[in-house]
Short mmCIF file of C-alpha atoms and ligand atoms in Angstrom, two decimals:
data_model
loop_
_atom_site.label_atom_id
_atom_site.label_comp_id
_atom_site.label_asym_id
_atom_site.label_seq_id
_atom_site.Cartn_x
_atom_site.Cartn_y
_atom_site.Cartn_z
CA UNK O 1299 0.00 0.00 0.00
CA UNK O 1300 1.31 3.40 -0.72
CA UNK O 1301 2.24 5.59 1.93
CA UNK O 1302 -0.72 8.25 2.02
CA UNK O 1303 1.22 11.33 4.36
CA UNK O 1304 -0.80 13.14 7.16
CA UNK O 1305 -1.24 17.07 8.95
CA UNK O 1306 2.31 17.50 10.46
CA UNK O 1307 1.85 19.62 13.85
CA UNK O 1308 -1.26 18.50 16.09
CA UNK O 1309 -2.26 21.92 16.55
CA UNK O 1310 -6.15 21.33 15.98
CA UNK O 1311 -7.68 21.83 19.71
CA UNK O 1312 -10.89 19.34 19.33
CA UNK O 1313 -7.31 16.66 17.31
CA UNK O 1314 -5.78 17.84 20.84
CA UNK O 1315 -7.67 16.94 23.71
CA UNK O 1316 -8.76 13.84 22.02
CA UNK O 1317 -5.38 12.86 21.60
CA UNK O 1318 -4.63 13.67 25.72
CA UNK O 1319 -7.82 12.29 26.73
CA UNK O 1320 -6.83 8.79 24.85
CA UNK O 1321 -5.37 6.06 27.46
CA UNK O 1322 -1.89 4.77 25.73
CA UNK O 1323 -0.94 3.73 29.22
CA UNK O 1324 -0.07 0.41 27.77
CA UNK O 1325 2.07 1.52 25.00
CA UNK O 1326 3.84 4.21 26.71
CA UNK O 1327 4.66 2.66 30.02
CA UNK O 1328 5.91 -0.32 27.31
CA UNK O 1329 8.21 2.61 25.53
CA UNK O 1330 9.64 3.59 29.05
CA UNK O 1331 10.06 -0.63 30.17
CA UNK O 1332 11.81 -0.89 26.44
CA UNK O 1333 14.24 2.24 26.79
CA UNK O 1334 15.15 1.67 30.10
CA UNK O 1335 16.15 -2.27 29.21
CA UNK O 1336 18.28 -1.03 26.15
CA UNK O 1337 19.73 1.53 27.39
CA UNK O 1338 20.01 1.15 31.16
CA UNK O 1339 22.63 4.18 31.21
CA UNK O 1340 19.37 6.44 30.48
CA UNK O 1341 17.83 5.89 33.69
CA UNK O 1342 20.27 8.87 34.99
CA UNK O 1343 20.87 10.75 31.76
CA UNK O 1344 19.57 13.57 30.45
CA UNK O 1345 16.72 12.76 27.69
CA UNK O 1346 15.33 14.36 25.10
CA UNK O 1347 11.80 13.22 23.69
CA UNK O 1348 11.24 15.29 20.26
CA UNK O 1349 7.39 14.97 19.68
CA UNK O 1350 6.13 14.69 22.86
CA UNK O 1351 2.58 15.63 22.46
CA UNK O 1352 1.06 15.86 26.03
CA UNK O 1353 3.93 14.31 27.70
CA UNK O 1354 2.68 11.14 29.01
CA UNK O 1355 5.84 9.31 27.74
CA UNK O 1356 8.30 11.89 29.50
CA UNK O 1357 5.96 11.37 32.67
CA UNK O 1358 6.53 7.84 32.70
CA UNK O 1359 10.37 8.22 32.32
CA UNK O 1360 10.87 10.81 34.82
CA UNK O 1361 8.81 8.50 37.54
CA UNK O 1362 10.48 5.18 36.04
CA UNK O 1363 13.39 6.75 36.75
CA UNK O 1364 13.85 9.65 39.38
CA UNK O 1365 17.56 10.58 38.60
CA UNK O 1366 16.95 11.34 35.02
CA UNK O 1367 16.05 14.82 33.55
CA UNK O 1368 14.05 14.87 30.58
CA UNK O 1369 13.34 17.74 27.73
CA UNK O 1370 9.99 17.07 26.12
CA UNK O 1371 9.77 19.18 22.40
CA UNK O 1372 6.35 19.82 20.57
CA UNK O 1373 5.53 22.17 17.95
CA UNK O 1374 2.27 22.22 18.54
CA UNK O 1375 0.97 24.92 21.46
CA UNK O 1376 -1.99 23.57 22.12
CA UNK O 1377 -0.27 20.33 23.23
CA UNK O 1378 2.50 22.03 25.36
CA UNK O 1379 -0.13 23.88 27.43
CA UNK O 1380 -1.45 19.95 28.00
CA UNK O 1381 1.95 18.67 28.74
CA UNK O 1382 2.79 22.02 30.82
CA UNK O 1383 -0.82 21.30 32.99
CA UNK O 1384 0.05 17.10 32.96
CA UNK O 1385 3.71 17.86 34.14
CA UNK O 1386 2.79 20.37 37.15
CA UNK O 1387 0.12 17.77 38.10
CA UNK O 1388 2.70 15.12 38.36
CA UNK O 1389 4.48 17.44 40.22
CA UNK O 1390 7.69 16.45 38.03
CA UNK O 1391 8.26 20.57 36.49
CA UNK O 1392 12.08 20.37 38.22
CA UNK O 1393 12.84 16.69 35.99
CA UNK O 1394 10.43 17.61 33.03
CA UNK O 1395 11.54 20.58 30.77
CA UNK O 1396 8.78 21.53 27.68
CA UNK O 1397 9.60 23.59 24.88
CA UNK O 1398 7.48 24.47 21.85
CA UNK O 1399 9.82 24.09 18.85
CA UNK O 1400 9.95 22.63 15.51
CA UNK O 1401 12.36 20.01 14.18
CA UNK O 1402 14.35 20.37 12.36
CA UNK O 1403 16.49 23.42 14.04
CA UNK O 1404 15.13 22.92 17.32
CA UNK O 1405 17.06 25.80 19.24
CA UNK O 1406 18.61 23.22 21.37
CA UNK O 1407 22.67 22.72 21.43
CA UNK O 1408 24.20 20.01 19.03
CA UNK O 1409 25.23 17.07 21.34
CA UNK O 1410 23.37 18.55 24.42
CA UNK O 1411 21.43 14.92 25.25
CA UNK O 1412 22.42 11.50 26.10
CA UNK O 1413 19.66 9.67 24.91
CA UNK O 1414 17.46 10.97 21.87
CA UNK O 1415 13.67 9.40 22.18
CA UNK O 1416 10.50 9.70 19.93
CA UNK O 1417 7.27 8.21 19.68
CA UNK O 1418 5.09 8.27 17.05
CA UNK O 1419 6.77 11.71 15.37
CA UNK O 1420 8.47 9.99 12.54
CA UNK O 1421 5.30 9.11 10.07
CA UNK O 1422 3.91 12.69 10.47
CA UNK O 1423 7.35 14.17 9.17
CA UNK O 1424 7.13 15.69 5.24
CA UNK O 1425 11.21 14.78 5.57
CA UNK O 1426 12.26 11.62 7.61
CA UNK O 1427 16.03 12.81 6.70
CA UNK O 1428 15.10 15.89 8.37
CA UNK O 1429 14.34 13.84 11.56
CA UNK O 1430 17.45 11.22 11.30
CA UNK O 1431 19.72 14.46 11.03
CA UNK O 1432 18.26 16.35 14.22
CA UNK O 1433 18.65 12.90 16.10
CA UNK O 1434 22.51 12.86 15.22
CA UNK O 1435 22.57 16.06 15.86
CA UNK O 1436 20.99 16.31 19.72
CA UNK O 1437 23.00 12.69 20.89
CA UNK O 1438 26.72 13.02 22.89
CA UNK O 1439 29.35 11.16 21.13
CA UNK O 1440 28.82 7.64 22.75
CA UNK O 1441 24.32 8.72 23.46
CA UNK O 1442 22.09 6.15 22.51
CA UNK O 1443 19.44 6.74 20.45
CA UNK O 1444 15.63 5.02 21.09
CA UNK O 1445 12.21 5.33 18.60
CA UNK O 1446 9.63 3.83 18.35
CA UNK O 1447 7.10 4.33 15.67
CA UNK O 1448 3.84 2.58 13.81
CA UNK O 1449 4.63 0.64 10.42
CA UNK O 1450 2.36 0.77 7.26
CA UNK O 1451 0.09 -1.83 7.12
CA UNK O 1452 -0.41 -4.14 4.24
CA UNK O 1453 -4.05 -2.59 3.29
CA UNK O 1454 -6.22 -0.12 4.24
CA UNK O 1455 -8.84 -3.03 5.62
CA UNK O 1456 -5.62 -4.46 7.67
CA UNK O 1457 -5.03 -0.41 8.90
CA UNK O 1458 -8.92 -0.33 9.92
CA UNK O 1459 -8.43 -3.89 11.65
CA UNK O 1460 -5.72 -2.38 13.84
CA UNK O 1461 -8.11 0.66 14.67
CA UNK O 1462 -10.79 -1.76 15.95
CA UNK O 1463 -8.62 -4.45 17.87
CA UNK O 1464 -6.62 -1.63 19.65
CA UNK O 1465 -8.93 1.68 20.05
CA UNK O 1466 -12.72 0.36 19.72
CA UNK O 1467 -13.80 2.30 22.83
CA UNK O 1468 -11.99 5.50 21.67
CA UNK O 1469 -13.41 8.87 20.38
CA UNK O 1470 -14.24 9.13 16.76
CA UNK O 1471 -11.57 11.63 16.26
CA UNK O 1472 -8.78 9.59 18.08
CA UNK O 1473 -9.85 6.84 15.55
CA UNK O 1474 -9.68 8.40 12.22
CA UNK O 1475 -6.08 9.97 13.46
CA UNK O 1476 -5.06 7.03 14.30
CA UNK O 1477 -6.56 5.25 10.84
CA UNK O 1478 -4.72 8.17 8.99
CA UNK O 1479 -1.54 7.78 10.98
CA UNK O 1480 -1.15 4.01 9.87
CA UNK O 1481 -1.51 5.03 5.98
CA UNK O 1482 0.97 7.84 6.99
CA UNK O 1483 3.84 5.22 8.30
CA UNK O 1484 6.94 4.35 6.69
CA UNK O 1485 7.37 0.25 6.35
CA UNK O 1486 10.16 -1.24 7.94
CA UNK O 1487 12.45 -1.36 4.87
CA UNK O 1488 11.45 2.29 4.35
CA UNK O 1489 12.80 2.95 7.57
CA UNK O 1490 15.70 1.09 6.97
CA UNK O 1491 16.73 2.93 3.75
CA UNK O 1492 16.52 6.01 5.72
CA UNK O 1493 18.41 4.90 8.79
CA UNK O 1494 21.61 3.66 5.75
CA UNK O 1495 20.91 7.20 3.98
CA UNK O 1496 21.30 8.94 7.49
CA UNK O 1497 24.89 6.68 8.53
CA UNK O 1498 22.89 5.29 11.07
CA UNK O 1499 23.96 1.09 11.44
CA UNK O 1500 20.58 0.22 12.87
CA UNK O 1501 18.28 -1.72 11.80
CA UNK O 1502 14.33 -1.64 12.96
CA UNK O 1503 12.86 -4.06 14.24
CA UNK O 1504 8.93 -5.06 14.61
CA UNK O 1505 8.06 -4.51 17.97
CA UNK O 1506 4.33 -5.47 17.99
CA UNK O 1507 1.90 -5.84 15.02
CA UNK O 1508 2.36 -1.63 14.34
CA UNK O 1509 5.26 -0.57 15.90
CA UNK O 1510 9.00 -0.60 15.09
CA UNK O 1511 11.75 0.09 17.11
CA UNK O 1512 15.39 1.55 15.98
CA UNK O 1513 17.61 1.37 18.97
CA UNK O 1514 20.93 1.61 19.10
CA UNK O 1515 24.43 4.22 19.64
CA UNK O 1516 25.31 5.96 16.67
CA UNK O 1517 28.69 5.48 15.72
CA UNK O 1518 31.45 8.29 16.70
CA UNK O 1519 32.69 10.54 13.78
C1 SAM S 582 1.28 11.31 17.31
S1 SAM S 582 1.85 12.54 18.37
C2 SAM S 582 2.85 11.60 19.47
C3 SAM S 582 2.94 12.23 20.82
C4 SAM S 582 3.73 11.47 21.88
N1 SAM S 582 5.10 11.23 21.46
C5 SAM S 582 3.09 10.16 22.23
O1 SAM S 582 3.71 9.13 22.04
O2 SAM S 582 1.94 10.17 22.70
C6 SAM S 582 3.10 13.42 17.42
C7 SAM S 582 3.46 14.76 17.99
O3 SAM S 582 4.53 15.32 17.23
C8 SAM S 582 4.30 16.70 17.03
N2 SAM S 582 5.01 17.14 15.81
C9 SAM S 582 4.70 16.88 14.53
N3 SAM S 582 5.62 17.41 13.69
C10 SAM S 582 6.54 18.02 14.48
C11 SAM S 582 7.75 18.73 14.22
N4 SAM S 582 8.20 18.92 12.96
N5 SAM S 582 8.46 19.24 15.25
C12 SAM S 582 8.02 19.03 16.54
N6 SAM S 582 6.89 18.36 16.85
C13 SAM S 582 6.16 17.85 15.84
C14 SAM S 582 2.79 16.81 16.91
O4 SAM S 582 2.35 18.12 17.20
C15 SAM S 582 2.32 15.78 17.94
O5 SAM S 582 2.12 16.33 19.21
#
């Protein structure tokens, strides 16, 4: 199936609070188990999560693991006002930085992060090179780099399958973004090509029956 590309930022407020009011307790606190087993040197790094949306998954980290400090990036406002309320909540605002920026350029310094994270920023990118190059760019020399994202299904009926089996309960609007966000992922070989293309020796691998994972510690120029 051809990749069909979706909106980039999340910036549409009724796209917004359906998106925060979603529970992805399961995949997230999965992200967080995942990171923390590959890379255990994370648990008291500093972290960088570009995409965050309302910061669940930089929640999760900063309680999984209290010596780390994490920097959670969205472009969208509307979604760092969420993530600004969820982190004071938490009570986590001295572990848990948010900016609003957009990637690529972030105003953030080159090699400023140990570990570079993402979930579920890569399909809406216009430019995955744009993406692999602001990864490189954030890590240390010797940071590990973790991302996790959906793959394209085989068929649109296989992409509305997924919808149903994972998010039945969900709100209409959470649905079709998530329906459009499957038709919007890269396959695994795409993200492969891109990973070779960026001088990144990874190679994804299927992590459930949507996700992909790229893990690994790029090598030091
Ligand atoms: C599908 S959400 C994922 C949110 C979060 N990582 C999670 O796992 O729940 C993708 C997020 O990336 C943000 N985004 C999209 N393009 C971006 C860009 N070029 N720079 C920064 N953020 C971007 C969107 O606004 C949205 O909040």
């Amino acid at each position: 199936m051809k990749r069909l590309p979706e909106k980039e930022v999340m910036d549409d407020e009724t796209q917004v609070i359906a998106y925060a009011k979603a529970d992805f307790a399961g995949v997230n606190q999965a992200f967080v188990g995942r990171l923390l087993a590959a890379h255990p040197g994370a648990a008291r790094g500093s972290i960088i999560d570009l995409g965050c949306g309302p910061a669940d998954i930089p929640i999760r980290l900063a309680q999984a693991a209290p010596e780390a400090k994490v920097t959670a990036v969205d472009a969208s406002a509307p979604m760092i006002v969420l993530a600004k309320r969820a982190v004071a909540k938490a009570k986590l605002e001295a572990r848990v930085t948010l900016v609003e920026g957009y990637l690529p350029g972030l105003p953030l310094p080159d090699g400023g992060f140990d570990v570079v994270v993402s979930n579920s920023l890569l399909h809406q990118l216009p430019d995955p090179a744009a993406f692999w190059g602001e990864v490189k760019r954030l890590v240390r020399p010797g940071g590990a780099v973790f991302v996790m994202d959906l793959f394209r299904p085989a068929s649109e009926a296989e992409a509305r399958r997924i919808v149903e089996a994972a998010a039945a309960g969900e709100d209409p609007v959470l649905k079709e973004d998530f329906y459009n966000s499957l038709l919007a992922a890269f396959s695994l070989e795409e993200v492969a090509a891109q990973l070779a293309a960026a001088g990144l020796p990874f190679a994804p691998t299927q992590a459930s029956e949507r996700h992909l994972v790229v893990s690994g510690v790029p090598p030091r120029l």
